[in-house]
Amino acid sequence: METIILCVEGHVATLTINRPKALNALSTQVLTEMKEALLEVERNKDVYALIITGAGDKAFVAGADIAEMKDKNVEEAALYGEFGNEVFRMVETLHCPVIAAINGFALGGGCELAMSCDIRIAAENAVFGQPEVGLGITPGFGGTQRLARLVGAGIAKEMIFGARNIKADRAYQIGLVNSVVPAEELMVAANKMANGIAKNAPIAVAYAKKAINDGLQLDIDGGIAEEVKQFSACFATEDQTYGMTCFLEKTKEKTFSNK
Ligand code: DAK
């Protein structure tokens, strides 16, 4: 792969979008290679958490590739939108939690990629925005849907209609990111969180992710039913017996088997 770097350390994988000269803009090649990398992570059940970040110190992702998009016709734009959404849904439904480590501009498709992750940690220099209407288009990789769900319709509309960027502190204030850290501490913070997650029972974490994500699409009764389904499924795992035995035997250091 030319535009994606994937590395695995222990139970944590890091996917870096590596096209810094174009501020990691999402060309078809980037999206295609990202899909390939995500399939590799999905196959590797030893990966308990994934971090997504951008190469360089300026951008997470500055958006979809405007040069590539400019001359598309309606059908080509629809195909491009579908493909981007397919890749972002893979991020959202990956078996393990995905943390976005946002190291600069997260605009358009970059903001949308961050929002398809489970948790967002921003560097102090991060900038967020959905500038699409200033280019004559609407957000096309889920921005109208995920931003409204994350920060509420009013603030999402203000950001999307106004095409105005916001800084990291405002993103934290509106709940778009979980935390803001100094730029030089970003990857340390992301790895600390990922490794903290990886210490817990991976199947339980995966089921909890599914219960939250699927439950958000349902009414409260449907959501509770989904939770019951995931909760009871945990009792078919060795990690449930092990985790509860460790508690009763006062064993502090646990190593879950992912079975
Ligand atoms: N696409 C392509 N190249 C980009 C880019 C992008 N989004 N962003 C930056 N670059 C390139 C620049 O062209 C420049 O290339 P060279 O001129 O050096 O060859 C290089 O990266 C460095 O950028 P700048 O020289 O502009 O750097 P500055 O520090 O001056 O400015 C900036 C940084 C992030 C403020 C600026 O680059 C900028 O405004 N970039 C564009 C941000 C943006 O508008 N992003 C949203 C893109 S639209 C859909 C599917 C998808 C989408 C919509 C619909 N459907 C099919 C329905 C998604 C749309 C978007 O994401």
Short mmCIF file of N, CA and C in Angstrom, two decimals, residues 69-79:
data_model
loop_
_atom_site.label_atom_id
_atom_site.label_comp_id
_atom_site.label_asym_id
_atom_site.label_seq_id
_atom_site.Cartn_x
_atom_site.Cartn_y
_atom_site.Cartn_z
N MET A 69 -12.45 15.00 -7.49
CA MET A 69 -13.92 15.09 -7.50
C MET A 69 -14.46 16.07 -8.55
N LYS A 70 -13.63 17.08 -8.86
CA LYS A 70 -14.12 18.26 -9.60
C LYS A 70 -14.92 17.91 -10.86
N ASP A 71 -14.44 16.96 -11.66
CA ASP A 71 -15.07 16.72 -12.97
C ASP A 71 -16.01 15.51 -12.98
N LYS A 72 -16.40 15.05 -11.81
CA LYS A 72 -17.30 13.88 -11.78
C LYS A 72 -18.69 14.28 -12.25
N ASN A 73 -19.38 13.34 -12.92
CA ASN A 73 -20.79 13.56 -13.24
C ASN A 73 -21.65 12.97 -12.12
N VAL A 74 -22.95 13.07 -12.26
CA VAL A 74 -23.85 12.67 -11.17
C VAL A 74 -23.64 11.20 -10.80
N GLU A 75 -23.53 10.34 -11.83
CA GLU A 75 -23.38 8.89 -11.56
C GLU A 75 -22.05 8.61 -10.88
N GLU A 76 -20.99 9.25 -11.37
CA GLU A 76 -19.66 9.03 -10.78
C GLU A 76 -19.62 9.54 -9.34
N ALA A 77 -20.28 10.68 -9.09
CA ALA A 77 -20.32 11.23 -7.73
C ALA A 77 -21.05 10.27 -6.80
N ALA A 78 -22.13 9.66 -7.31
CA ALA A 78 -22.89 8.71 -6.48
C ALA A 78 -22.03 7.50 -6.13
N LEU A 79 -21.27 6.99 -7.11
CA LEU A 79 -20.40 5.83 -6.87
C LEU A 79 -19.31 6.17 -5.85
#
